[in-house]
PDB file of C-alpha atoms and ligand atoms in Angstrom:
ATOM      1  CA  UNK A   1     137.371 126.240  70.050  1.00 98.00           C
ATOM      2  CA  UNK A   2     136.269 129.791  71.220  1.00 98.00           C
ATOM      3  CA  UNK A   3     135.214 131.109  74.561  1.00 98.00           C
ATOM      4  CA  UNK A   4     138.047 129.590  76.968  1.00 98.00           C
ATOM      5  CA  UNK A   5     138.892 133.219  78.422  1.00 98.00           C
ATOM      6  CA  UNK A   6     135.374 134.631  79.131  1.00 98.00           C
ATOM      7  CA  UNK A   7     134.908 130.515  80.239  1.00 98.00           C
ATOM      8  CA  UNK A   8     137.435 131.756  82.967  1.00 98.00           C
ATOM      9  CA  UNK A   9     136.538 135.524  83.830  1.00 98.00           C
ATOM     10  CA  UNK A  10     132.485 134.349  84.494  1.00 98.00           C
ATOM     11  CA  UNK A  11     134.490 132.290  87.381  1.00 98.00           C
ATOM     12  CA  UNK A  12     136.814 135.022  88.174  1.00 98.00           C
ATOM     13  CA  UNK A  13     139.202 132.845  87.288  1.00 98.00           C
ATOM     14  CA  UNK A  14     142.901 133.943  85.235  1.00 98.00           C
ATOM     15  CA  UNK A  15     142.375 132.861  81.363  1.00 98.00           C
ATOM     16  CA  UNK A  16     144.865 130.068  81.678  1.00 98.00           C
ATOM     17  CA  UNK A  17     142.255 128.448  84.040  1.00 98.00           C
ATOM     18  CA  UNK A  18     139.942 128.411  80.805  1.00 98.00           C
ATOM     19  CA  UNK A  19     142.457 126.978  78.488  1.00 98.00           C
ATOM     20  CA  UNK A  20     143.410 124.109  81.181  1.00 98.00           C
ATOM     21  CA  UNK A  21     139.015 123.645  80.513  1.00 98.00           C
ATOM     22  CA  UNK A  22     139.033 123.313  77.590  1.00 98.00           C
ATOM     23  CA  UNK A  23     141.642 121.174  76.748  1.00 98.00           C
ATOM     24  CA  UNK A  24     139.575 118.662  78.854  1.00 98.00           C
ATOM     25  CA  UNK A  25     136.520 119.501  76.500  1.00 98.00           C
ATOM     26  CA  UNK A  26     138.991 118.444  73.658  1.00 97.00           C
ATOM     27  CA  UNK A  27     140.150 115.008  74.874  1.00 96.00           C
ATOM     28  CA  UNK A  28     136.171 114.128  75.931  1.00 97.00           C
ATOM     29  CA  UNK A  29     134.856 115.476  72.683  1.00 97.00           C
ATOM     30  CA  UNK A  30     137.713 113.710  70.629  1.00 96.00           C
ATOM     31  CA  UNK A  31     136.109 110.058  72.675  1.00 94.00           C
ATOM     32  CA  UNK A  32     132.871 111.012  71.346  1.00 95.00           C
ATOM     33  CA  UNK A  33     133.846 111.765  67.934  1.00 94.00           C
ATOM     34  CA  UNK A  34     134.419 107.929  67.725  1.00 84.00           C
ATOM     35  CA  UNK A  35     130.941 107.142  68.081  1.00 84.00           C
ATOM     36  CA  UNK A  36     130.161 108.862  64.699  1.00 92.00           C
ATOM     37  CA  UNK A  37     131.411 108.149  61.590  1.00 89.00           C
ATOM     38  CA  UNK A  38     133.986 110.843  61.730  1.00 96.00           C
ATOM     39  CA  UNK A  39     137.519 109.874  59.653  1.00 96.00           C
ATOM     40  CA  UNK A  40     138.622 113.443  59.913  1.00 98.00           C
ATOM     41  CA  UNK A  41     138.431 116.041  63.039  1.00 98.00           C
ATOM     42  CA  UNK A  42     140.351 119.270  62.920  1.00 98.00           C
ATOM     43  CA  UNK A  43     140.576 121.892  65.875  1.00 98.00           C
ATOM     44  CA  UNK A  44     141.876 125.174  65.699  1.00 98.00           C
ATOM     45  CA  UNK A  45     144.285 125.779  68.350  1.00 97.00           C
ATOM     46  CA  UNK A  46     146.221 128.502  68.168  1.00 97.00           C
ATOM     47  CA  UNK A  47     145.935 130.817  65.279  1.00 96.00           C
ATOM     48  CA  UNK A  48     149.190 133.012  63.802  1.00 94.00           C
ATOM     49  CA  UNK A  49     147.787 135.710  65.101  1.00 94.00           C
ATOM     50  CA  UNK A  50     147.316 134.562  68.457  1.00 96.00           C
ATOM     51  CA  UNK A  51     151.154 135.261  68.813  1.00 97.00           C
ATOM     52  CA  UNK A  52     149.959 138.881  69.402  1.00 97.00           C
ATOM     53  CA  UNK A  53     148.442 138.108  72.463  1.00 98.00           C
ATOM     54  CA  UNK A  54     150.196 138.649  76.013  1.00 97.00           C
ATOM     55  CA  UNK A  55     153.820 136.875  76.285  1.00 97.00           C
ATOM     56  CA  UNK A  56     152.250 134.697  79.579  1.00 97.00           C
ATOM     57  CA  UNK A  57     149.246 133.767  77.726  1.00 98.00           C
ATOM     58  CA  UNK A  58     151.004 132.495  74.488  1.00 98.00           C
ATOM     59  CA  UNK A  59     153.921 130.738  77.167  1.00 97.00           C
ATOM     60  CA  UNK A  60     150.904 128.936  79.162  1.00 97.00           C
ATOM     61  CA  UNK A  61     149.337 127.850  76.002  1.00 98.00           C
ATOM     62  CA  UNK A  62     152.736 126.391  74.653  1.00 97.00           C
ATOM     63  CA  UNK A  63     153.406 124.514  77.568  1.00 97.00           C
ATOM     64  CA  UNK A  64     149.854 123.380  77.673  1.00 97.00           C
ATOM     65  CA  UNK A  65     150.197 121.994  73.974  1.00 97.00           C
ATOM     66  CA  UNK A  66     153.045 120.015  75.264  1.00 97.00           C
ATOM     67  CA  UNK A  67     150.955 119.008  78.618  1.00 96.00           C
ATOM     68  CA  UNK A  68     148.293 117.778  76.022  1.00 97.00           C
ATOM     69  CA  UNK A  69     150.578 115.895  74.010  1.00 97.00           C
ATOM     70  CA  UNK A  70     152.660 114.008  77.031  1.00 96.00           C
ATOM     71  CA  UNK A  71     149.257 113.056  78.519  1.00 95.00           C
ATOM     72  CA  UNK A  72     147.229 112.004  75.531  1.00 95.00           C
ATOM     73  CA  UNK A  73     150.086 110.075  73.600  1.00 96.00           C
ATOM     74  CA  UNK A  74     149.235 107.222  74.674  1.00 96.00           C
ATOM     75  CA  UNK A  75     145.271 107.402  73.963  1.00 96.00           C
ATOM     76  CA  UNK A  76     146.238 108.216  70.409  1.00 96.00           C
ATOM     77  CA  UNK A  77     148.535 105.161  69.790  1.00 97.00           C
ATOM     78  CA  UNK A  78     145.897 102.873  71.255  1.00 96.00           C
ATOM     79  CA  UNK A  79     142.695 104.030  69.798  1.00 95.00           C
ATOM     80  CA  UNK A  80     144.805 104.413  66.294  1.00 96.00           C
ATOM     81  CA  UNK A  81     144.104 108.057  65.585  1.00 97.00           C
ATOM     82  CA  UNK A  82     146.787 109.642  63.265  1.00 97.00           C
ATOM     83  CA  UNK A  83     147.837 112.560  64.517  1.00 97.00           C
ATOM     84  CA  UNK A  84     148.279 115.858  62.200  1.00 97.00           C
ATOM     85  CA  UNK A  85     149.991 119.347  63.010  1.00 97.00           C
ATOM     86  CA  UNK A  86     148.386 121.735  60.921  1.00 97.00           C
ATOM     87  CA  UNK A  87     150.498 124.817  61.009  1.00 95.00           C
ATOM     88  CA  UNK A  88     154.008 126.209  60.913  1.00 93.00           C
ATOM     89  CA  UNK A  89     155.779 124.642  63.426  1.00 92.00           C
ATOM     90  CA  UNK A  90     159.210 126.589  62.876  1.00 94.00           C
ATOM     91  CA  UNK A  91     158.235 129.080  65.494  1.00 95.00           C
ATOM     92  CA  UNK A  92     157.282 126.527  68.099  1.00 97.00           C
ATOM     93  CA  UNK A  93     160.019 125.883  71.086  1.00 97.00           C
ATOM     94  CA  UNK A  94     162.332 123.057  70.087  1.00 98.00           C
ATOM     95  CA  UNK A  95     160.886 121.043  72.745  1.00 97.00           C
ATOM     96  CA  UNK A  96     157.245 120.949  71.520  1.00 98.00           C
ATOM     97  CA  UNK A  97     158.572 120.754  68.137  1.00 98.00           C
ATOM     98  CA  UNK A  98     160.314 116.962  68.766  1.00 98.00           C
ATOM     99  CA  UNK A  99     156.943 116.032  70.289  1.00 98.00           C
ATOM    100  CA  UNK A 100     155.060 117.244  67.538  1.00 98.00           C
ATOM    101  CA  UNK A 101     157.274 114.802  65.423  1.00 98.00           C
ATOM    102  CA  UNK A 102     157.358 111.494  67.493  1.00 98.00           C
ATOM    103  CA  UNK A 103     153.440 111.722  67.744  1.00 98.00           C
ATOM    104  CA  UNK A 104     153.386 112.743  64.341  1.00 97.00           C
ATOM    105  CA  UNK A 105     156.243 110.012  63.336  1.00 98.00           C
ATOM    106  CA  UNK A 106     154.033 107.572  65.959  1.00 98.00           C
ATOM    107  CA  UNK A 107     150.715 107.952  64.510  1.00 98.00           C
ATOM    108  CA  UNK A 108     151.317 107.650  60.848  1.00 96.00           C
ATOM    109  CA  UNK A 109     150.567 104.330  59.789  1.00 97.00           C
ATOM    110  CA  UNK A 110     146.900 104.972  61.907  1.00 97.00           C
ATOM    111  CA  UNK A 111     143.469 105.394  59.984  1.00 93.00           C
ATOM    112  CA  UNK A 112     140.916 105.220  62.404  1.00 94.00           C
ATOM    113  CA  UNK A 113     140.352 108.852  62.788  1.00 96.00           C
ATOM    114  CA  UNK A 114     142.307 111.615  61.544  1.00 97.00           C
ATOM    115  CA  UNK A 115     143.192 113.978  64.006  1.00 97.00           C
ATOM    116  CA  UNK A 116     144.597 117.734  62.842  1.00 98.00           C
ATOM    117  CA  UNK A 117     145.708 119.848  65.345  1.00 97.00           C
ATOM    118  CA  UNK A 118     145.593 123.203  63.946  1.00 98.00           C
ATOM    119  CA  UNK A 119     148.696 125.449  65.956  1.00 97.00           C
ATOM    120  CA  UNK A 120     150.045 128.475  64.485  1.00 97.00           C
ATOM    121  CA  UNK A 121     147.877 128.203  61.636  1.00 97.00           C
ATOM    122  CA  UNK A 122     146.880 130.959  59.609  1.00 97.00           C
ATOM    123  CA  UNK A 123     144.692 130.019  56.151  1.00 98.00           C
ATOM    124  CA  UNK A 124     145.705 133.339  54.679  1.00 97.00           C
ATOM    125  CA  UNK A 125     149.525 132.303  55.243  1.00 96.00           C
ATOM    126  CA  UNK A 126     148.819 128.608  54.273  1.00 96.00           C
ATOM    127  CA  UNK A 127     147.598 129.554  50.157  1.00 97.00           C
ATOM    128  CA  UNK A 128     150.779 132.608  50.222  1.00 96.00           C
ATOM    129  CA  UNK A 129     153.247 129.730  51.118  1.00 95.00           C
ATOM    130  CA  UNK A 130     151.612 127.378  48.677  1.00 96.00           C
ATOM    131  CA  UNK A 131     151.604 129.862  45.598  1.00 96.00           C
ATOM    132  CA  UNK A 132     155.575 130.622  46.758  1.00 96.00           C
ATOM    133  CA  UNK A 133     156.389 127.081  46.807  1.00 94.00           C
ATOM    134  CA  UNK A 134     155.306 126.569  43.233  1.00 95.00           C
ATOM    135  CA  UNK A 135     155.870 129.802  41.771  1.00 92.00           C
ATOM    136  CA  UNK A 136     158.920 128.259  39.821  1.00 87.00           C
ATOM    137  CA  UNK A 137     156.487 125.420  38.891  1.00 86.00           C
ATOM    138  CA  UNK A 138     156.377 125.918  34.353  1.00 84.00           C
ATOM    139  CA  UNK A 139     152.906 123.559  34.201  1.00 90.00           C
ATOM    140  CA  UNK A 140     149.602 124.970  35.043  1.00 94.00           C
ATOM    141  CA  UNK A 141     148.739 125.007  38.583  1.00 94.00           C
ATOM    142  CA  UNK A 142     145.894 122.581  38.791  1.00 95.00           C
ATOM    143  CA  UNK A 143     143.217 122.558  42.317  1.00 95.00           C
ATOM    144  CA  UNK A 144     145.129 118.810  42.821  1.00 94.00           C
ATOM    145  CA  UNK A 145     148.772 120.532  42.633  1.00 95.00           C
ATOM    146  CA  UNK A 146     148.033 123.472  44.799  1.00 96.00           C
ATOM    147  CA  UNK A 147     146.133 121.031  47.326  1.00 95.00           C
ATOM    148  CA  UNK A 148     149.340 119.346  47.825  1.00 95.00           C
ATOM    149  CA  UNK A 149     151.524 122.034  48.321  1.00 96.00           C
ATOM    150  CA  UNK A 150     149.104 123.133  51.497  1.00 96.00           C
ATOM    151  CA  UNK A 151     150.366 122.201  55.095  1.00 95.00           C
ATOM    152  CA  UNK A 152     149.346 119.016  54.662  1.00 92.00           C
ATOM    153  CA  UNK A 153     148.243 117.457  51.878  1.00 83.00           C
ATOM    154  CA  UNK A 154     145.553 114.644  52.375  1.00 84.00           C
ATOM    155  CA  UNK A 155     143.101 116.865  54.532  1.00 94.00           C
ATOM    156  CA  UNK A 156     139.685 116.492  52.761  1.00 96.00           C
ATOM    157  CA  UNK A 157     137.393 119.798  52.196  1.00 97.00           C
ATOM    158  CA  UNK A 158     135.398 120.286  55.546  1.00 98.00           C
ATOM    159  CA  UNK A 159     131.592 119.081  55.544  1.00 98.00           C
ATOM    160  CA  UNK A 160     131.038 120.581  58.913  1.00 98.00           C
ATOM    161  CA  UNK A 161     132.606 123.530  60.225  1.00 98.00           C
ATOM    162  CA  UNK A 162     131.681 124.604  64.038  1.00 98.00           C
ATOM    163  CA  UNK A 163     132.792 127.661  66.281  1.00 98.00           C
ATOM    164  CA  UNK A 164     131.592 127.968  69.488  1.00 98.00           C
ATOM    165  CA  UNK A 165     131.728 131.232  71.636  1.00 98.00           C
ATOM    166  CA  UNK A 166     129.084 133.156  69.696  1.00 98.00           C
ATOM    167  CA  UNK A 167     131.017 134.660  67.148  1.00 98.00           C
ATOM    168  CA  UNK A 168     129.900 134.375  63.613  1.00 98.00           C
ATOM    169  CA  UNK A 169     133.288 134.419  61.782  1.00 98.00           C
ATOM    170  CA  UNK A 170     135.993 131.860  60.419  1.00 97.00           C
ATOM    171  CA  UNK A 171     138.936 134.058  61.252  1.00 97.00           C
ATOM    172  CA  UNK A 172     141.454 132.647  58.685  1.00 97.00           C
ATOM    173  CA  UNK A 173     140.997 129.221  59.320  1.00 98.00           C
ATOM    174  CA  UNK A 174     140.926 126.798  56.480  1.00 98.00           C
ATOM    175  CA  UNK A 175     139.506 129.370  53.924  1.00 98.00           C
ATOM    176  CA  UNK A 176     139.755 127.086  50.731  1.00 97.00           C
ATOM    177  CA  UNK A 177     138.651 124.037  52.522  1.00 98.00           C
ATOM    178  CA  UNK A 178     135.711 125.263  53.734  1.00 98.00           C
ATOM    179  CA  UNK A 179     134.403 126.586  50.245  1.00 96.00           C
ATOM    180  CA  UNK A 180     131.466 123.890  50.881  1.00 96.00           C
ATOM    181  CA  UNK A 181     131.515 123.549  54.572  1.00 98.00           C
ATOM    182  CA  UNK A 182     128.035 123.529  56.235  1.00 98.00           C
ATOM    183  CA  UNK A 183     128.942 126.353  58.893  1.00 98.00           C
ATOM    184  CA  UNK A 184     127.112 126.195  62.455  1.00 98.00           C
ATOM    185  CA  UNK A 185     127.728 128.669  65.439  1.00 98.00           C
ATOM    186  CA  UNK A 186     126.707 127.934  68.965  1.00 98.00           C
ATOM    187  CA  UNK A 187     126.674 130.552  71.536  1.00 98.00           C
ATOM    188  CA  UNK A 188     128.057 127.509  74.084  1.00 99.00           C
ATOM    189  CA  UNK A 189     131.601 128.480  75.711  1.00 99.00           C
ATOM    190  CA  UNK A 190     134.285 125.932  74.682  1.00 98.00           C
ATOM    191  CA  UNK A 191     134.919 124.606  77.699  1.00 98.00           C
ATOM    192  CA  UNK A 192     131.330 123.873  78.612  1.00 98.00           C
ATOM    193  CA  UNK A 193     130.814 122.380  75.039  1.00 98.00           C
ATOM    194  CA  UNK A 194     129.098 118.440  75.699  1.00 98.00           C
ATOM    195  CA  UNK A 195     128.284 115.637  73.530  1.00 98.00           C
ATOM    196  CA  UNK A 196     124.498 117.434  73.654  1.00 98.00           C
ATOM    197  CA  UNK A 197     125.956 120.073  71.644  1.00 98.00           C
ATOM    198  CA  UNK A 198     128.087 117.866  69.508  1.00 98.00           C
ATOM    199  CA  UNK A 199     125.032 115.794  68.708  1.00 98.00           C
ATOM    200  CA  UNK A 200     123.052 119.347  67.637  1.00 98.00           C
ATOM    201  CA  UNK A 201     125.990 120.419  65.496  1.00 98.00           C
ATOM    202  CA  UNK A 202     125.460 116.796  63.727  1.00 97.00           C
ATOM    203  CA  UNK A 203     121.843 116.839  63.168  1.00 97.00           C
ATOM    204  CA  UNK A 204     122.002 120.493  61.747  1.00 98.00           C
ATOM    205  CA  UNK A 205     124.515 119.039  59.472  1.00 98.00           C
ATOM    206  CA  UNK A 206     122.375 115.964  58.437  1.00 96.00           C
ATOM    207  CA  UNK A 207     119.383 117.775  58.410  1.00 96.00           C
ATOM    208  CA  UNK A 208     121.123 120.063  54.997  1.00 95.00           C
ATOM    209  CA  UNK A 209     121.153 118.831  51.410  1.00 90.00           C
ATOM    210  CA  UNK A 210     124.270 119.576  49.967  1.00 89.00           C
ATOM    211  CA  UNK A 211     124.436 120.456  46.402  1.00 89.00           C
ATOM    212  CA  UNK A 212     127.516 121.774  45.656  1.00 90.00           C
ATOM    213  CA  UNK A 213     126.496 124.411  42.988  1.00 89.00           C
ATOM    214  CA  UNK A 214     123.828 121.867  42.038  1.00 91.00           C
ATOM    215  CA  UNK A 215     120.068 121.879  41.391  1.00 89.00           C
ATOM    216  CA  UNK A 216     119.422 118.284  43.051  1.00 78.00           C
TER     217      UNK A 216
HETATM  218  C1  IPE B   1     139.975 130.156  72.366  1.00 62.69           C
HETATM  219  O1  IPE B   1     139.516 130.798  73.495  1.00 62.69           O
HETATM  220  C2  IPE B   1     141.270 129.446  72.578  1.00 62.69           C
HETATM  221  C3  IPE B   1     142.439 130.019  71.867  1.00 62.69           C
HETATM  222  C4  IPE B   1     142.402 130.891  70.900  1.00 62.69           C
HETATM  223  C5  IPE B   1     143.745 129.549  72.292  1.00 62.69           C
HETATM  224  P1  IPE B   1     139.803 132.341  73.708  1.00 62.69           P
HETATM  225  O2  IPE B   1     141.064 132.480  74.488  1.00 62.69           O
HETATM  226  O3  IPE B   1     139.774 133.082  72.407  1.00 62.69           O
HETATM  227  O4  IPE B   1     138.550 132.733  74.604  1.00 62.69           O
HETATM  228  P2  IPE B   1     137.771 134.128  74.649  1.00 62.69           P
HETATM  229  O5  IPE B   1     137.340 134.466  73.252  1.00 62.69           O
HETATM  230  O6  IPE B   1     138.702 135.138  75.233  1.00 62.69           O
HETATM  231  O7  IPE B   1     136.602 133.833  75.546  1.00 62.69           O
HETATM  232 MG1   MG B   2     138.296 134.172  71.437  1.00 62.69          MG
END
């Protein structure tokens, strides 16, 4: 979800104006995702290397996480979407880290759409921390084993992988999962991002025959 801060300074408005944007572009995209057959949408967040941004920008984005989370609780519980953090959430204030549980804790038994929330993720960090946790492992590592040692387990390879902002570049988000992903860029800011847009991003993707290493 790229494009929040230039989003903002084309208004000359401050950056957090842009975030505050396009977390509204999140919770109307996430209603139109349920007119698709969608069972899994992940958005990346906040990288680990966003941390390296200014202290007030990563503060207003932490408190905006928890904003987004007080506010939309009960949409999730009620439409049945299972909510995922996809990240390491040890760095997170305690406060945002209890409401990353209940929802999480909340949403579990849900299957209607899978929601990841991807917050101090890093795809880099997510396959070191895997390999570490089974270095001590004695049987071959097998693609199933190392799956399940990633942040979370259960999140299917990514058909579709979309950036907005007009950068052509995955910066370290879910490397290994995206081995197959059908990868479309749209110049669109994130904030201004519709369901127009959504619907081009879907009939690029169904437009593609996937073949996987295949001939047919
Ligand atoms: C993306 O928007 C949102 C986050 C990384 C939190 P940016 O903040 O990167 O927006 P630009 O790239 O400065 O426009
Ligand atoms: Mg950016």
């Amino acid at each position: 979800m790229d494009g929040n801060g230039r989003w903002a300074k084309n208004r000359d408005k401050p950056r957090h104006v842009g975030h505050e944007a396009g977390l509204k572009t999140l919770t109307k995209i996430i209603k139109h995702i349920f007119n698709y057959r969608i069972s899994h949408f992940s958005v990346y967040a906040f990288s680990s290397e966003n941390w390296l941004r200014p202290q007030s920008e990563v503060k207003n984005l932490l408190m905006l996480f928890e904003k987004a989370i007080d506010d939309n609780f009960t949409f999730l519980i009620e439409n049945k979407i299972c909510f995922h953090l996809l990240g390491n959430i040890s760095k997170f204030p305690k406060s945002l880290q209890k409401k990353i549980e209940d929802l999480t804790n909340q949403t579990r038994q849900y299957n209607k759409l899978h929601f990841y929330l991807a917050a101090n993720y890093g795809s880099r960090e997510e396959l070191l921390s895997a390999s570490n946790n089974l270095k001590m492992q004695q049987k071959k590592i097998t693609e199933s084993i190392f799956k399940n040692a990633f942040y979370v387990s259960n999140l299917p390879d990514v058909d579709l992988l979309i950036r907005t902002g007009g950068e052509t570049r995955l910066s370290n988000f879910l490397l290994w999962q995206s081995a197959y992903a059908e990868l479309y860029f749209t110049k669109v800011l994130w904030p201004d991002f519709n369901k127009k847009n959504l619907d081009n991003a879907l009939n690029f993707f169904n437009k593609k025959v996937r073949k996987f290493g295949k001939i047919t």
